[in-house]
mmCIF file of C-alpha atoms in Angstrom:
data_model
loop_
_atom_site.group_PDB
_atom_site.id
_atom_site.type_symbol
_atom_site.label_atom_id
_atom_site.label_comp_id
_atom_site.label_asym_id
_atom_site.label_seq_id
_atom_site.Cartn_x
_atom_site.Cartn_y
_atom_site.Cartn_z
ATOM 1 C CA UNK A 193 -11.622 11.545 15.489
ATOM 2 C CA UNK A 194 -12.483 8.214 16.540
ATOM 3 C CA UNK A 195 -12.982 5.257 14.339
ATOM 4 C CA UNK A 196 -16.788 3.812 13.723
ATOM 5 C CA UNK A 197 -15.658 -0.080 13.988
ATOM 6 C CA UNK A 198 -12.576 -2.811 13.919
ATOM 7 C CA UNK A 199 -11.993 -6.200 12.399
ATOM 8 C CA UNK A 200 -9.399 -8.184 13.538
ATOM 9 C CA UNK A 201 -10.338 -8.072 17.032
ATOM 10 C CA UNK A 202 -13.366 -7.774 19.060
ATOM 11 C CA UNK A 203 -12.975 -4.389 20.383
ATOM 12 C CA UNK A 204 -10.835 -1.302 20.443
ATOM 13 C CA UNK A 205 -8.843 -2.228 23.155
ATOM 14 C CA UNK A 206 -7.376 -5.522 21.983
ATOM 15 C CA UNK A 207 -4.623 -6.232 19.962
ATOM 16 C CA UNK A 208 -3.658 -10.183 20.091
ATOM 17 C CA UNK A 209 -2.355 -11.838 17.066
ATOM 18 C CA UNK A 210 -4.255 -14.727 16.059
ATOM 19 C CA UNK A 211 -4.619 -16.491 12.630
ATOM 20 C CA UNK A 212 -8.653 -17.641 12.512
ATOM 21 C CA UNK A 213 -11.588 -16.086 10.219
ATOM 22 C CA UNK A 214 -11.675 -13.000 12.813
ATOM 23 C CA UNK A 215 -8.387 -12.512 13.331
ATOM 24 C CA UNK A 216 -5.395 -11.216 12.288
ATOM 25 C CA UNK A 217 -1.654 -10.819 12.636
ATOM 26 C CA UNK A 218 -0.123 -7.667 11.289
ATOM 27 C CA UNK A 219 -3.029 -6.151 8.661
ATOM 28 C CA UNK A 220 -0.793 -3.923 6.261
ATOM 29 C CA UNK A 221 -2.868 -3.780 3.383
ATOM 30 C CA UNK A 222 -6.648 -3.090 2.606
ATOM 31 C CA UNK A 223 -8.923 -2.734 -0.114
ATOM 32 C CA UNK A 224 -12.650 -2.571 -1.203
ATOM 33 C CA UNK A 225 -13.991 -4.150 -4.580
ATOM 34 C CA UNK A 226 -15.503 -1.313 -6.014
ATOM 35 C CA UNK A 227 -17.730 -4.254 -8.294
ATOM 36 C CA UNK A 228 -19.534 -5.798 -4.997
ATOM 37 C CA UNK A 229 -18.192 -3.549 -1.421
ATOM 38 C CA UNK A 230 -16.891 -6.700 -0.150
ATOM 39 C CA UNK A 231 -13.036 -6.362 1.674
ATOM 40 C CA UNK A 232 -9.964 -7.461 1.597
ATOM 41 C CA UNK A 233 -7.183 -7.651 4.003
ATOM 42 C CA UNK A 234 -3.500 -8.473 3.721
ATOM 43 C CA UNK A 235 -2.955 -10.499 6.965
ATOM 44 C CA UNK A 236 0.888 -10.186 6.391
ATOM 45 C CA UNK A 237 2.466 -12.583 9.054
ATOM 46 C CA UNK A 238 -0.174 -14.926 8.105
ATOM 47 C CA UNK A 239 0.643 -15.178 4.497
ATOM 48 C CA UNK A 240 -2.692 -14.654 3.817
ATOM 49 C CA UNK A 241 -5.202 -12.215 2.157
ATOM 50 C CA UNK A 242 -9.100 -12.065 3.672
ATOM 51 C CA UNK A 243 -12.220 -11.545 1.775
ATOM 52 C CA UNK A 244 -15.377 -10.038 4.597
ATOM 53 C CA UNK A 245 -18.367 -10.012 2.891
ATOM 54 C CA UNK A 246 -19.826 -6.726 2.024
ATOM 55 C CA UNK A 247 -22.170 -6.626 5.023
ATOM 56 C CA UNK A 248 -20.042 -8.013 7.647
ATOM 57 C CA UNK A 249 -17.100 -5.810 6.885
ATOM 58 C CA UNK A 250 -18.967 -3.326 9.041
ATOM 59 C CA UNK A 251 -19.402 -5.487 12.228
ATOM 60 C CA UNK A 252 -16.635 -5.382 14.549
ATOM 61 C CA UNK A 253 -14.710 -8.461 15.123
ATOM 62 C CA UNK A 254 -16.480 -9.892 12.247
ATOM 63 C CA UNK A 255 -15.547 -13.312 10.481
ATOM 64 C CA UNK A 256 -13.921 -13.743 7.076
ATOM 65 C CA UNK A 257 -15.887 -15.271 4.503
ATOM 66 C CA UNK A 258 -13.081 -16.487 2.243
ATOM 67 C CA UNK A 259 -9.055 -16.544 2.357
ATOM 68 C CA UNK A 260 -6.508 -16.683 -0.470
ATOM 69 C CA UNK A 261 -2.788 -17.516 -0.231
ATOM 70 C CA UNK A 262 -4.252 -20.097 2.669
ATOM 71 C CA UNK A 263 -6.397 -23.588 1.863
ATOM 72 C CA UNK A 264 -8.605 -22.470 4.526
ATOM 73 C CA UNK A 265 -9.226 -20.319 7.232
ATOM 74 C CA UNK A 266 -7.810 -22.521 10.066
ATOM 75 C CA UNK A 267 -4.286 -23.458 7.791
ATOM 76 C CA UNK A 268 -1.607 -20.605 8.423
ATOM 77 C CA UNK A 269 1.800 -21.031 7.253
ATOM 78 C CA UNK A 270 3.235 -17.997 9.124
ATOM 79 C CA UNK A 271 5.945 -16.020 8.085
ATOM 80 C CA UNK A 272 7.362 -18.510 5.424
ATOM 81 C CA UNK A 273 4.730 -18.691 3.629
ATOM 82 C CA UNK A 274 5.115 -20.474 0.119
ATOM 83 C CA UNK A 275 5.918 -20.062 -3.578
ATOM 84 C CA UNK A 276 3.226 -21.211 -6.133
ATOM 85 C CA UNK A 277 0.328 -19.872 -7.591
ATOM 86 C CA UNK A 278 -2.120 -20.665 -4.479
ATOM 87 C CA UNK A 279 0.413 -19.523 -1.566
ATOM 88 C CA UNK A 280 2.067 -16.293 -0.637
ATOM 89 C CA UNK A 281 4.849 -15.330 1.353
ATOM 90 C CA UNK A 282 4.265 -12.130 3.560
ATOM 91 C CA UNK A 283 1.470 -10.004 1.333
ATOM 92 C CA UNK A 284 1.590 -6.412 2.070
ATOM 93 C CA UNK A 285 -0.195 -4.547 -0.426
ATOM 94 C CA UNK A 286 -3.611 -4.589 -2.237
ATOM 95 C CA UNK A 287 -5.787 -2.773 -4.908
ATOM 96 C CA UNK A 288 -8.902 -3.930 -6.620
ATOM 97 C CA UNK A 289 -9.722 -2.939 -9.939
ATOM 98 C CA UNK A 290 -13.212 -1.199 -11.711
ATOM 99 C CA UNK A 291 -13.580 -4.516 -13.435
ATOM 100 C CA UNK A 292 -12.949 -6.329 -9.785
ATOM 101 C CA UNK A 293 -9.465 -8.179 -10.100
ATOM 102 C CA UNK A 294 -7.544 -8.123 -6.827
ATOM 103 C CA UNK A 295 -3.495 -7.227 -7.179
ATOM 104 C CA UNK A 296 -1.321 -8.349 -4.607
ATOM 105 C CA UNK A 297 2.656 -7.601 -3.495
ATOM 106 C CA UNK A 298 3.392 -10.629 -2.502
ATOM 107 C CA UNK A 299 6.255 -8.951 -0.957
ATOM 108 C CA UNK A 300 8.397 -11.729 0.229
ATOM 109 C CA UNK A 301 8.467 -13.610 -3.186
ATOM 110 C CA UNK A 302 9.320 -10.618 -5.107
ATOM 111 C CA UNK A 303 5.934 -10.432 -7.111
ATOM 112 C CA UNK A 304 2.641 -8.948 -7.984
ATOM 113 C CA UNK A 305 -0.567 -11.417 -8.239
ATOM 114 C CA UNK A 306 -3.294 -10.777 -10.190
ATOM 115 C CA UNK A 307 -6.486 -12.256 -9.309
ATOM 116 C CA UNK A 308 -9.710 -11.754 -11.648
ATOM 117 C CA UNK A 309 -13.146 -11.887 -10.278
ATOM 118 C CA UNK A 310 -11.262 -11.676 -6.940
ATOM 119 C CA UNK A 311 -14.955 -11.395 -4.848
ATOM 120 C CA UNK A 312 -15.879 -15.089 -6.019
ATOM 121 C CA UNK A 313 -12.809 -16.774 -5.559
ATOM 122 C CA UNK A 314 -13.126 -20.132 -3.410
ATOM 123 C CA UNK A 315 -10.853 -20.515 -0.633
ATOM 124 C CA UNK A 316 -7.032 -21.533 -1.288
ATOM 125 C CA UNK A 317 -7.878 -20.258 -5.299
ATOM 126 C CA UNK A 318 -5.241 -19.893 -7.463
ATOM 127 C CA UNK A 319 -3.656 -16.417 -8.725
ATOM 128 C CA UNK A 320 -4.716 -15.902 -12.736
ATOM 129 C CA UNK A 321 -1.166 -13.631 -13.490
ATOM 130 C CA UNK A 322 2.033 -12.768 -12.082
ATOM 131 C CA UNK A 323 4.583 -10.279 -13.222
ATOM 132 C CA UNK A 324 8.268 -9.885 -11.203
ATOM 133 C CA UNK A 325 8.574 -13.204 -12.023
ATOM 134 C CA UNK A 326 8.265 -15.184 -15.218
ATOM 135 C CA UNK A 327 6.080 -18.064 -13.500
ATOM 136 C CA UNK A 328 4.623 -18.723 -10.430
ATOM 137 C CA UNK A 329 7.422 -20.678 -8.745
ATOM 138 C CA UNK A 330 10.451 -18.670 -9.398
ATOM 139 C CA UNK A 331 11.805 -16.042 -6.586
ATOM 140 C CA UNK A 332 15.153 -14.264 -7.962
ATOM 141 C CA UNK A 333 16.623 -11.226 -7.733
ATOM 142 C CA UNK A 334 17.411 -8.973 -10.953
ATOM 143 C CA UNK A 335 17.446 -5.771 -11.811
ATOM 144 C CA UNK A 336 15.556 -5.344 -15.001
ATOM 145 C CA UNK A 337 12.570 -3.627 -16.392
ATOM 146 C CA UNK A 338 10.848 -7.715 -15.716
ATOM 147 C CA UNK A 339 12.319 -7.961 -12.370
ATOM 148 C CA UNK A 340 10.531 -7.205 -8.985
ATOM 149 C CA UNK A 341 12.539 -7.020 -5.231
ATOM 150 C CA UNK A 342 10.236 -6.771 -2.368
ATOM 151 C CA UNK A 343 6.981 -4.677 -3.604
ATOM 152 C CA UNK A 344 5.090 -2.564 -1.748
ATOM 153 C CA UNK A 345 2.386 -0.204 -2.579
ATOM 154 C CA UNK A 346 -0.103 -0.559 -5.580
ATOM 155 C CA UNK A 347 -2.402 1.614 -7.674
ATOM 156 C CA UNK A 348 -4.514 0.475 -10.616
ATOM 157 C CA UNK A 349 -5.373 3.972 -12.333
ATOM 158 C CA UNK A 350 -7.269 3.007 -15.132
ATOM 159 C CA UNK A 351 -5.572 0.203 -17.064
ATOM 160 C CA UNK A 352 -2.325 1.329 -15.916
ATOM 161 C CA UNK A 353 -0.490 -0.506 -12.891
ATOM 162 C CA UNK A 354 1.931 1.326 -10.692
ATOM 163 C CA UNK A 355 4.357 -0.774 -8.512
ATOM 164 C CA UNK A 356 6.324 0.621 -5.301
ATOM 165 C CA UNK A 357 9.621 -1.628 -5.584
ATOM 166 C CA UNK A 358 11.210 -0.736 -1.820
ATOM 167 C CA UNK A 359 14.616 -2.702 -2.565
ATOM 168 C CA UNK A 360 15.303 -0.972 -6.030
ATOM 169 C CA UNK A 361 14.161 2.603 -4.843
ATOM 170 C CA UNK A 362 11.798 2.923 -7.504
ATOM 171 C CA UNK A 363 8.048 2.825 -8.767
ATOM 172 C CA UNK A 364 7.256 0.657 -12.110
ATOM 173 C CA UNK A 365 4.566 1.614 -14.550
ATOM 174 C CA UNK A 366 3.504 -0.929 -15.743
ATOM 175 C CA UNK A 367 0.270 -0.085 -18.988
ATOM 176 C CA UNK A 368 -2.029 -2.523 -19.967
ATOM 177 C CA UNK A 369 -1.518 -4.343 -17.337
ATOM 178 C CA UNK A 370 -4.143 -6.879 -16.628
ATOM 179 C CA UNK A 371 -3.328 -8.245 -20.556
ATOM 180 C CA UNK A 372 0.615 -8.409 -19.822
ATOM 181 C CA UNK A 373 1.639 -12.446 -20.090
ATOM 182 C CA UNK A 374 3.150 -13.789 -16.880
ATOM 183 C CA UNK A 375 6.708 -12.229 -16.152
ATOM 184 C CA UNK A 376 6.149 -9.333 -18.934
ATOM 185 C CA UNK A 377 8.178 -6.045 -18.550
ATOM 186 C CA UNK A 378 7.247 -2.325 -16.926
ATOM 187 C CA UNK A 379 7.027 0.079 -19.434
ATOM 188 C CA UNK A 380 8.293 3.427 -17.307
ATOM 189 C CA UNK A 381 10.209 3.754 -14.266
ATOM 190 C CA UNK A 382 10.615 6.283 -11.985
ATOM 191 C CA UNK A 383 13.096 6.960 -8.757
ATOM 192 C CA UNK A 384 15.963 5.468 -11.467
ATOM 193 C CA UNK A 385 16.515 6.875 -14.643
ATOM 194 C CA UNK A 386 16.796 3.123 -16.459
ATOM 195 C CA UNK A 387 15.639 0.025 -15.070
ATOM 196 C CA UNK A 388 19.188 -1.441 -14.929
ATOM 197 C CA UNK A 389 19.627 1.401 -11.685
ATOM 198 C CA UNK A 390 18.974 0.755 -8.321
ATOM 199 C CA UNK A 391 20.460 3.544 -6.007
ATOM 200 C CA UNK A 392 18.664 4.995 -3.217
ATOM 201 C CA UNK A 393 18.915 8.922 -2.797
ATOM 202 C CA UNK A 394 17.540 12.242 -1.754
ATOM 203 C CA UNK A 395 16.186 14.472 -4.556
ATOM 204 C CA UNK A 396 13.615 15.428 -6.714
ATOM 205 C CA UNK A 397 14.850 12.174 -9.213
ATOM 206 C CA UNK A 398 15.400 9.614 -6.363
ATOM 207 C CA UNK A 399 13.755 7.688 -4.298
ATOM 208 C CA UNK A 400 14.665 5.731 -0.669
ATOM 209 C CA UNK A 401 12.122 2.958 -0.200
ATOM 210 C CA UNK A 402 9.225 3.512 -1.557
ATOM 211 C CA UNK A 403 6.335 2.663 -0.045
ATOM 212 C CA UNK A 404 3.001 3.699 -0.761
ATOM 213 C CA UNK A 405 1.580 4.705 -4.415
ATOM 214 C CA UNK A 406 -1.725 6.603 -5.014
ATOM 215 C CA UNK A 407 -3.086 8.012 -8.465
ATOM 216 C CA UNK A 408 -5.605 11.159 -8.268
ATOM 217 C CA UNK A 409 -8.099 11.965 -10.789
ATOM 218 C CA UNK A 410 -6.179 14.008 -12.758
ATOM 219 C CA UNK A 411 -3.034 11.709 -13.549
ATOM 220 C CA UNK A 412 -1.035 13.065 -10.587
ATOM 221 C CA UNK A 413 1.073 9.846 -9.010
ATOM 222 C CA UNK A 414 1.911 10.424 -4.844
ATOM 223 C CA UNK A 415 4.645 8.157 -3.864
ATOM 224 C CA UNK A 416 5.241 7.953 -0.023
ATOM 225 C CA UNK A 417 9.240 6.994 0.972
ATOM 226 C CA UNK A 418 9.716 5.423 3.861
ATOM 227 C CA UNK A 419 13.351 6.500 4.557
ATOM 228 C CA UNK A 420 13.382 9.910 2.965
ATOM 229 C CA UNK A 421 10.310 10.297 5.479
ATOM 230 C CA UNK A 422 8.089 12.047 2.963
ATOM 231 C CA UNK A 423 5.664 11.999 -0.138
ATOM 232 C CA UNK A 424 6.550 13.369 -3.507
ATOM 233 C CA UNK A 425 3.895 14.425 -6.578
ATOM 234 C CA UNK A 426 4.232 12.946 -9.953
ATOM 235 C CA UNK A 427 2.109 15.651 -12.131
ATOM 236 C CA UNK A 428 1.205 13.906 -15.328
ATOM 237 C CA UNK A 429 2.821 10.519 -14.457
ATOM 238 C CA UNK A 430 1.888 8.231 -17.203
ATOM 239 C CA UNK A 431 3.283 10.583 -19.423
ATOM 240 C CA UNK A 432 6.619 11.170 -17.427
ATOM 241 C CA UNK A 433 10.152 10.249 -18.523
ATOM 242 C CA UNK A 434 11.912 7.245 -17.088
ATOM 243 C CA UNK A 435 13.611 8.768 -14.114
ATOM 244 C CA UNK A 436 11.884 12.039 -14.604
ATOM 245 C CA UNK A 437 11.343 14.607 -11.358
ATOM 246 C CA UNK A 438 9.011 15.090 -9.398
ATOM 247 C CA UNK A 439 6.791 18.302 -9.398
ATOM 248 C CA UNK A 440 6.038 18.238 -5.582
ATOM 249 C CA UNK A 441 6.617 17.144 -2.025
ATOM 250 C CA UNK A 442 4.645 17.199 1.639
ATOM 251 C CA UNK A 443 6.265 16.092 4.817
ATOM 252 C CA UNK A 444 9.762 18.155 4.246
ATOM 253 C CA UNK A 445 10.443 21.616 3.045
ATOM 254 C CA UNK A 446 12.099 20.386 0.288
ATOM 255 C CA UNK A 447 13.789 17.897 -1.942
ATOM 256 C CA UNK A 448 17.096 17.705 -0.221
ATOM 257 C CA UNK A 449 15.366 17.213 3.145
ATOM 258 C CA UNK A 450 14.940 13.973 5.114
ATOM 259 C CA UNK A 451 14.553 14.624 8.539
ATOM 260 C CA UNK A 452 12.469 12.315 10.591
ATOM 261 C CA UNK A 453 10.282 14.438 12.725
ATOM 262 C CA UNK A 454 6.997 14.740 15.068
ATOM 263 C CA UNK A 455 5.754 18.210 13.438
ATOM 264 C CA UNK A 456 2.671 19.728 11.492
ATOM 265 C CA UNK A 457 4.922 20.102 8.423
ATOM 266 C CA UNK A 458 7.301 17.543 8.879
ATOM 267 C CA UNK A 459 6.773 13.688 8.821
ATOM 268 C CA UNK A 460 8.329 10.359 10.124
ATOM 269 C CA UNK A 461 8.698 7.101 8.373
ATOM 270 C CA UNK A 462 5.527 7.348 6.066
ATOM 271 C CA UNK A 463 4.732 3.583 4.571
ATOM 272 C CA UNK A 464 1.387 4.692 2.602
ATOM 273 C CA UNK A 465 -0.368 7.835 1.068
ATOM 274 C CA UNK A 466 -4.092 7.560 -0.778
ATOM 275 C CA UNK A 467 -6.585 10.502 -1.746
ATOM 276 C CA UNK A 468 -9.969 11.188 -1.391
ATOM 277 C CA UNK A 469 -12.566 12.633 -4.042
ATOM 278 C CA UNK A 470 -12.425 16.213 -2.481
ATOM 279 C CA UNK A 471 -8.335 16.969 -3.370
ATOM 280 C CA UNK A 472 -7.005 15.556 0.113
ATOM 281 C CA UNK A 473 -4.260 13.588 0.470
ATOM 282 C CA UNK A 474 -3.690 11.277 3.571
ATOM 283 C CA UNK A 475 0.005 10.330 4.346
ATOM 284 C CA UNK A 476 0.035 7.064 7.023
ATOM 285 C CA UNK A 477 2.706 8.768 9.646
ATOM 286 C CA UNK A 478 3.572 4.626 10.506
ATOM 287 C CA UNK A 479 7.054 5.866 12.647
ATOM 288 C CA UNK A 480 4.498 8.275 14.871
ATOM 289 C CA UNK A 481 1.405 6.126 14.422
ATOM 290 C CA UNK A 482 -0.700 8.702 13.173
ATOM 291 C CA UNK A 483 -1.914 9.998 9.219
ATOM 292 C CA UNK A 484 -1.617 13.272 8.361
ATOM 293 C CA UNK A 485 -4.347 15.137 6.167
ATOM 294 C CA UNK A 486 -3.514 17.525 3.445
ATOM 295 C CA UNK A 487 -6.430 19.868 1.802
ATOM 296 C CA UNK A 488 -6.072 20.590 -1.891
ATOM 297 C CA UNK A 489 -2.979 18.809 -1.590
ATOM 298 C CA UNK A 490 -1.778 19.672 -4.826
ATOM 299 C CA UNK A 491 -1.784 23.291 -4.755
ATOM 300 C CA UNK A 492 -0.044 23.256 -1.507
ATOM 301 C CA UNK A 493 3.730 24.561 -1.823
ATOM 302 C CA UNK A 494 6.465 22.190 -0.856
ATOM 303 C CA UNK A 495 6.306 21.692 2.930
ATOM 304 C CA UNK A 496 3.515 22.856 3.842
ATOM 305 C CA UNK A 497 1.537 21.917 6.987
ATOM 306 C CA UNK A 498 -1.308 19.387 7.288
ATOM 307 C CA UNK A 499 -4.512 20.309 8.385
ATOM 308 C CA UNK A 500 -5.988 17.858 10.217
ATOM 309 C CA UNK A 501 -4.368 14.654 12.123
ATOM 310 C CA UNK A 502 -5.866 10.856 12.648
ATOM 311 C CA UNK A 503 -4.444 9.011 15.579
ATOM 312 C CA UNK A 504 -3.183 12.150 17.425
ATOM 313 C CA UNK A 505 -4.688 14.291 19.262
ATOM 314 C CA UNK A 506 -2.115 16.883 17.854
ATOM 315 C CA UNK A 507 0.845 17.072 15.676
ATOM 316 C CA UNK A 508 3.376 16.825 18.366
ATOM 317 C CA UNK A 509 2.623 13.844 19.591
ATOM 318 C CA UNK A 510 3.808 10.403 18.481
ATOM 319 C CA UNK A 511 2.704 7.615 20.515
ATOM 320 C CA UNK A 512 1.296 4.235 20.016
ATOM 321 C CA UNK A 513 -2.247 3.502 21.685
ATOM 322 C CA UNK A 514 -4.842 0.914 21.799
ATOM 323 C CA UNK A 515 -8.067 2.659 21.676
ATOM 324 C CA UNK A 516 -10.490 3.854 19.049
ATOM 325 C CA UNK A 517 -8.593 6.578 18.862
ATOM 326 C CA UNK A 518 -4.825 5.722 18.354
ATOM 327 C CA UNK A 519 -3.272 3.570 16.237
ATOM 328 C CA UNK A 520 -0.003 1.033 16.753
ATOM 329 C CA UNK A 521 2.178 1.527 13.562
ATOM 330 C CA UNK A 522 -0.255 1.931 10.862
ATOM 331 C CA UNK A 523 0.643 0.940 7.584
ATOM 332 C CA UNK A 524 -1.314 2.057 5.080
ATOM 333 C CA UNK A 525 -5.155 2.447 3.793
ATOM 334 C CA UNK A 526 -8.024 2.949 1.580
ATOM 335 C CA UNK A 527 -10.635 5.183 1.290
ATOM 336 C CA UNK A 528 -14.473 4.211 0.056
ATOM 337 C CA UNK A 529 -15.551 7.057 -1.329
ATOM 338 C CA UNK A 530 -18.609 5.969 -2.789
ATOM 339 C CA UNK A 531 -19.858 4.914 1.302
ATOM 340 C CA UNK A 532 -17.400 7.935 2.838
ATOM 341 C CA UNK A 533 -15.588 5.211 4.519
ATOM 342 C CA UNK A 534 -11.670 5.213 5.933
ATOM 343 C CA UNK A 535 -10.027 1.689 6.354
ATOM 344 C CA UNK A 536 -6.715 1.907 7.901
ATOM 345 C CA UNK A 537 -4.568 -1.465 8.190
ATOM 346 C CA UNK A 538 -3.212 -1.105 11.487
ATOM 347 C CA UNK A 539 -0.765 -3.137 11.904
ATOM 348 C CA UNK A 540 0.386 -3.175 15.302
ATOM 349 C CA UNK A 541 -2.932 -3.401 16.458
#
């Protein structure tokens, strides 16, 4: 299937890096504010995050009408970034709230910013929370329940906060989250059985970098690894155990399994995974730029084939392309499903 428009650049067939209102350099995070449509983008090389206005989010090659983590739309401190409450360094992830705050993984500084009212925040505006860190300055390593290294994926479900944490091979719960003080602690961990842990592995209990983090409608938590090249099901997360198993998996046959592969049933480096209202499950194939669709993903038995394929025009094939068609090392995405709408961040696009 072929996608319905771009931003970023001004046509299918163009993939430049820039660092202006309509441009971007690596896009590996997107997200719609349920409380007004508009959009945001992680512009990760950019250490930036863009805001398109609800009705120019669905014009190709479109301009930004706001930036965070930047003064401006003109001011890029690429790659580097900075370290305060205004500035990021590389942003990967994003997630917008019912009540319209925008979280960020500010990957690079070890953090998650919150951001209320997200759609009305001027230019350069400063971040309202943090929590990996106890302020807004500091950037340390530590392995504790308070302690964040390298995020990635994020899921508001409800009140609740889930963190993908790719160096500590683990996802954070984190409840209550949006009334947590700066720096606070997760409450549950999983992919570790305490939060003092930090081993990667293969099994139903451990995780290998983490990725991507989606919560369905009924509780279940889908956790994409990126080196275990697969996604695993949570069923009844919030509830779980620290370090508790996982009830699931799609991409390998079955929890001992982590073969990279080109296959309808098997999967290659998979950096995201979200869900859509009808019971499908999307799992964003980055290592053979395509996403794989799963129907009634979870009543599907462990390894079982995907149904449908974006980016591909079958499951066999891996390849990059530049077209409305293919995709360049996608990264992760969203789905609208009050407008029916797939974003995809595609990164090497």
């Amino acid at each position: 299937m072929a996608a319905s428009g771009v931003l970023g650049q001004a046509d299918f067939v163009t993939a430049t890096t820039g660092a202006t209102a309509s441009t971007m350099n690596n896009a590996f995070g997107v997200a719609v504010d349920p409380t007004t449509g508009k959009l945001f983008v992680a512009d990760r090389n950019n250490s930036r995050v863009l805001r398109f206005s609800s009705a120019a989010k669905l014009v190709d090659g479109s301009a930004a009408e706001a930036v965070l983590g930047q003064p401006d739309l003109t001011t890029v401190t690429a790659n580097t970034g900075g370290i305060s409450a205004a500035t990021m360094n590389l942003p990967i992830r994003l997630f917008v709230d019912a009540s319209g705050r925008l979280w960020v993984s500010d990957y690079q500084n070890r953090r998650i910013l919150r951001f209320d009212g997200a759609s009305a925040k001027a230019n350069g505006a400063a971040a309202d929370g943090v929590l990996g860190q106890p302020d807004f300055v500091t950037n340390t390593l530590g392995t504790t329940g308070a302690k964040i290294s390298r995020p990635t994926g994020i899921f508001v479900d409800g009140t609740t906060l889930w963190v993908a944490e790719r160096d500590n091979h683990r996802v954070l719960r984190f409840d209550n989250a949006s009334a947590k003080a700066n720096g606070d602690a997760a409450d549950g961990v999983l992919g570790q059985p305490d939060f003092t842990t930090v081993t990667s592995g293969l099994s139903s209990t451990k995780m290998a970098e983490p990725f991507g983090v989606f919560v369905d409608a009924n509780g279940r938590l889908w956790v994409s690894e990126d080196v275990n090249s697969r996604v695993i099901r949570f069923d009844g997360a919030a509830a779980k155990a620290n370090g508790a198993a996982a009830d699931g998996v799609l991409g390998q046959p079955d929890f001992t399994t982590g073969t990279y592969s080109t296959t309808q049933s098997q999967t290659g480096n998979v950096r995201g995974v979200w869900g859509d209202g009808l019971g499908r499950i999307y799992a964003v194939d980055e290592g053979n730029s395509r996403i794989m669709i799963y129907n009634n993903a979870a009543s599907l038995a462990n390894g079982a084939n995907a149904d449908n394929v974006l980016g591909q025009a079958d499951f066999v094939t891996g390849t990059t392309a530049t077209t409305a068609t293919g995709f360049a090392f996608p990264n992760s995405m969203y789905i609208d499903n009050a407008n029916n709408t797939i974003w995809v961040a595609d990164a090497g696009n």
